[in-house]
Amino acid sequence: MDILCLNGPNLNRLGKREPDIYGTKTLDDVEARLGEKAGELGARISFFQSNHEGCLIDRIHEAADEGMEGIIFNPGAFTHTSVALRDAVASVGIPTVEVHISNIHTREEFRHHSFIAPVCIGQIAGLGTHGYELALLALHRYGKGE
Ligand code: CA2
């Protein structure tokens, strides 16, 4: 099973600031752990982070062309603003799990709404960077029809 882990704006700064909200692990740490977990599950995982909406959209389209079977997606602040990213996820039809490190539902009201969640199979929020591993597990099971 081929899975793409996609991270949006500012997530390249993970572990470098605001540890009270986002924890102390860097994006490299998170990706290394996910790579190990994917290996244990017999899945392949690719990683991409961008601060640019269009680059994220292009990567989603490429994922479809590559035959990817799942996307773990933390769209960052684009979660709350981007119809274009929502359309990209909807257009490829790849099962996608939206992940947020923080609990967006207990934070400022503008973070409560996600444009992306309605086109995902599920959303994980507030469980820290562990949420990425839970999303991987969920996609793996979903792919097996469980
Ligand atoms: O909780 C999440 O994962 C978010 O997607 C993170 C976004 C935020 O805009 C969303 O509402 C929720 C922000 C990412 C910023 O990441 C940083 C991490 C460390 C230091 C600075 C920024």
Tab-separated table of C-alpha atoms and ligand atoms in Angstrom:
chain	number	residue	atom	x	y	z
A	1	MET	CA	0.000	0.000	0.000
A	2	ASP	CA	1.315	3.429	-1.005
A	3	ILE	CA	0.584	6.311	1.325
A	4	LEU	CA	1.425	9.995	1.095
A	5	CYS	CA	1.976	12.089	4.218
A	6	LEU	CA	1.300	15.688	3.328
A	7	ASN	CA	1.947	18.673	5.578
A	8	GLY	CA	0.950	22.256	4.955
A	9	PRO	CA	2.236	25.680	5.937
A	10	ASN	CA	4.545	26.230	8.890
A	11	LEU	CA	4.691	22.559	9.838
A	12	ASN	CA	8.361	22.610	8.807
A	13	ARG	CA	8.791	24.626	12.049
A	14	LEU	CA	7.462	21.803	14.205
A	15	GLY	CA	9.482	21.233	17.371
A	16	LYS	CA	11.202	24.584	16.989
A	17	ARG	CA	8.566	26.872	18.561
A	18	GLU	CA	5.311	26.676	20.550
A	19	PRO	CA	6.093	23.291	22.184
A	20	ASP	CA	3.125	23.796	24.551
A	21	ILE	CA	0.756	23.524	21.552
A	22	TYR	CA	2.629	21.373	19.041
A	23	GLY	CA	5.090	19.345	21.166
A	24	THR	CA	8.834	18.994	20.861
A	25	LYS	CA	9.195	16.552	17.955
A	26	THR	CA	10.414	17.966	14.652
A	27	LEU	CA	8.798	17.090	11.325
A	28	ASP	CA	11.879	14.948	10.586
A	29	ASP	CA	11.257	13.033	13.853
A	30	VAL	CA	7.595	12.519	12.973
A	31	GLU	CA	8.407	11.347	9.451
A	32	ALA	CA	11.135	8.968	10.668
A	33	ARG	CA	8.703	7.358	13.128
A	34	LEU	CA	5.988	7.101	10.462
A	35	GLY	CA	8.465	5.501	8.086
A	36	GLU	CA	9.234	2.830	10.716
A	37	LYS	CA	5.537	2.231	11.394
A	38	ALA	CA	4.756	1.981	7.686
A	39	GLY	CA	7.546	-0.573	7.312
A	40	GLU	CA	6.050	-2.685	10.123
A	41	LEU	CA	2.696	-2.613	8.321
A	42	GLY	CA	4.286	-3.495	4.980
A	43	ALA	CA	3.253	-0.135	3.525
A	44	ARG	CA	5.307	2.413	1.593
A	45	ILE	CA	5.106	6.050	2.653
A	46	SER	CA	6.233	9.260	0.953
A	47	PHE	CA	6.485	12.667	2.567
A	48	PHE	CA	5.887	16.183	1.310
A	49	GLN	CA	5.638	19.515	3.097
A	50	SER	CA	4.985	22.884	1.517
A	51	ASN	CA	4.093	26.380	2.621
A	52	HIS	CA	2.417	26.972	-0.755
A	53	GLU	CA	-1.174	26.041	-1.525
A	54	GLY	CA	-0.542	25.364	-5.231
A	55	CYS	CA	2.382	23.027	-4.457
A	56	LEU	CA	0.150	21.002	-2.124
A	57	ILE	CA	-2.526	20.817	-4.826
A	58	ASP	CA	0.042	19.674	-7.401
A	59	ARG	CA	1.314	16.985	-5.007
A	60	ILE	CA	-2.242	15.681	-4.457
A	61	HIS	CA	-2.744	15.424	-8.234
A	62	GLU	CA	0.590	13.619	-8.585
A	63	ALA	CA	-0.421	11.210	-5.829
A	64	ALA	CA	-3.385	10.185	-7.966
A	65	ASP	CA	-1.175	9.744	-11.047
A	66	GLU	CA	1.196	7.592	-8.944
A	67	GLY	CA	-1.651	5.385	-7.774
A	68	MET	CA	-1.328	6.343	-4.094
A	69	GLU	CA	-3.955	4.632	-1.977
A	70	GLY	CA	-4.090	6.905	1.044
A	71	ILE	CA	-3.207	10.407	2.165
A	72	ILE	CA	-2.407	11.564	5.690
A	73	PHE	CA	-3.007	15.299	5.469
A	74	ASN	CA	-2.314	18.092	7.902
A	75	PRO	CA	-3.281	21.143	5.833
A	76	GLY	CA	-2.205	23.552	8.622
A	77	ALA	CA	-3.987	26.893	8.465
A	78	PHE	CA	-5.241	26.094	4.924
A	79	THR	CA	-7.678	23.752	6.714
A	80	HIS	CA	-9.735	26.787	7.616
A	81	THR	CA	-9.455	28.715	4.358
A	82	SER	CA	-8.925	26.545	1.297
A	83	VAL	CA	-11.729	25.498	-1.010
A	84	ALA	CA	-9.022	24.762	-3.604
A	85	LEU	CA	-7.379	22.104	-1.415
A	86	ARG	CA	-10.754	20.611	-0.599
A	87	ASP	CA	-11.519	20.390	-4.332
A	88	ALA	CA	-8.130	18.753	-4.949
A	89	VAL	CA	-8.770	16.059	-2.306
A	90	ALA	CA	-12.295	15.497	-3.610
A	91	SER	CA	-11.135	15.343	-7.236
A	92	VAL	CA	-8.597	12.534	-6.730
A	93	GLY	CA	-10.852	10.328	-4.608
A	94	ILE	CA	-7.914	8.982	-2.569
A	95	PRO	CA	-8.985	8.037	0.982
A	96	THR	CA	-7.639	10.879	3.104
A	97	VAL	CA	-7.366	11.325	6.863
A	98	GLU	CA	-7.092	14.890	8.113
A	99	VAL	CA	-4.678	15.228	11.038
A	100	HIS	CA	-4.208	18.077	13.473
A	101	ILE	CA	-1.646	17.980	16.215
A	102	SER	CA	-3.622	20.372	18.374
A	103	ASN	CA	-7.312	20.112	19.169
A	104	ILE	CA	-8.665	22.654	16.701
A	105	HIS	CA	-12.100	22.378	18.324
A	106	THR	CA	-10.919	23.735	21.684
A	107	ARG	CA	-8.909	26.591	20.184
A	108	GLU	CA	-10.006	29.883	18.568
A	109	GLU	CA	-13.370	29.722	16.825
A	110	PHE	CA	-11.819	30.338	13.394
A	111	ARG	CA	-10.038	26.970	13.742
A	112	HIS	CA	-13.235	25.030	14.436
A	113	HIS	CA	-14.286	24.848	10.801
A	114	SER	CA	-12.468	22.646	8.304
A	115	PHE	CA	-13.072	22.922	4.559
A	116	ILE	CA	-11.166	19.654	4.134
A	117	ALA	CA	-12.865	17.342	6.668
A	118	PRO	CA	-16.063	16.739	4.619
A	119	VAL	CA	-14.025	15.152	1.803
A	120	CYS	CA	-11.951	12.978	4.169
A	121	ILE	CA	-12.774	9.564	5.593
A	122	GLY	CA	-12.017	10.957	9.053
A	123	GLN	CA	-10.317	13.591	11.144
A	124	ILE	CA	-7.886	13.189	14.045
A	125	ALA	CA	-7.243	16.229	16.215
A	126	GLY	CA	-5.668	16.936	19.570
A	127	LEU	CA	-3.637	13.765	20.029
A	128	GLY	CA	-0.300	15.395	19.280
A	129	THR	CA	2.019	14.002	16.642
A	130	HIS	CA	0.780	10.505	17.578
A	131	GLY	CA	-2.229	11.425	15.430
A	132	TYR	CA	-0.152	10.799	12.285
A	133	GLU	CA	0.491	7.190	13.347
A	134	LEU	CA	-3.176	6.687	14.135
A	135	ALA	CA	-4.041	8.003	10.676
A	136	LEU	CA	-1.586	5.561	9.089
A	137	LEU	CA	-3.175	2.670	10.973
A	138	ALA	CA	-6.658	3.835	9.983
A	139	LEU	CA	-5.716	4.073	6.281
A	140	HIS	CA	-4.026	0.673	6.379
A	141	ARG	CA	-7.153	-0.922	7.821
A	142	TYR	CA	-9.408	1.020	5.447
A	143	GLY	CA	-7.318	-0.211	2.513
A	144	LYS	CA	-7.875	-3.798	3.624
A	145	GLY	CA	-11.616	-3.137	3.839
A	146	GLU	CA	-11.660	-3.597	7.616
B	1	CA2	O1	-2.899	21.479	15.018
B	1	CA2	C1	-2.504	21.421	13.852
B	1	CA2	O2	-1.871	20.479	13.400
B	1	CA2	C2	-2.740	22.621	12.919
B	1	CA2	O3	-3.012	22.113	11.623
B	1	CA2	C3	-1.460	23.430	12.921
B	1	CA2	C4	-1.563	24.742	12.138
B	1	CA2	C5	-2.800	25.533	12.556
B	1	CA2	O4	-2.948	26.678	11.743
B	1	CA2	C6	-4.064	24.700	12.491
B	1	CA2	O5	-5.148	25.480	12.956
B	1	CA2	C7	-3.933	23.454	13.351
B	1	CA2	C8	-0.346	25.608	12.375
B	1	CA2	C9	0.958	24.936	12.122
B	1	CA2	C10	2.049	25.769	12.726
B	1	CA2	O6	3.044	24.890	13.152
B	1	CA2	C11	4.028	25.372	13.933
B	1	CA2	C12	4.696	24.456	14.691
B	1	CA2	C13	5.713	24.867	15.516
B	1	CA2	C14	6.063	26.191	15.556
B	1	CA2	C15	5.391	27.098	14.801
B	1	CA2	C16	4.370	26.688	13.967
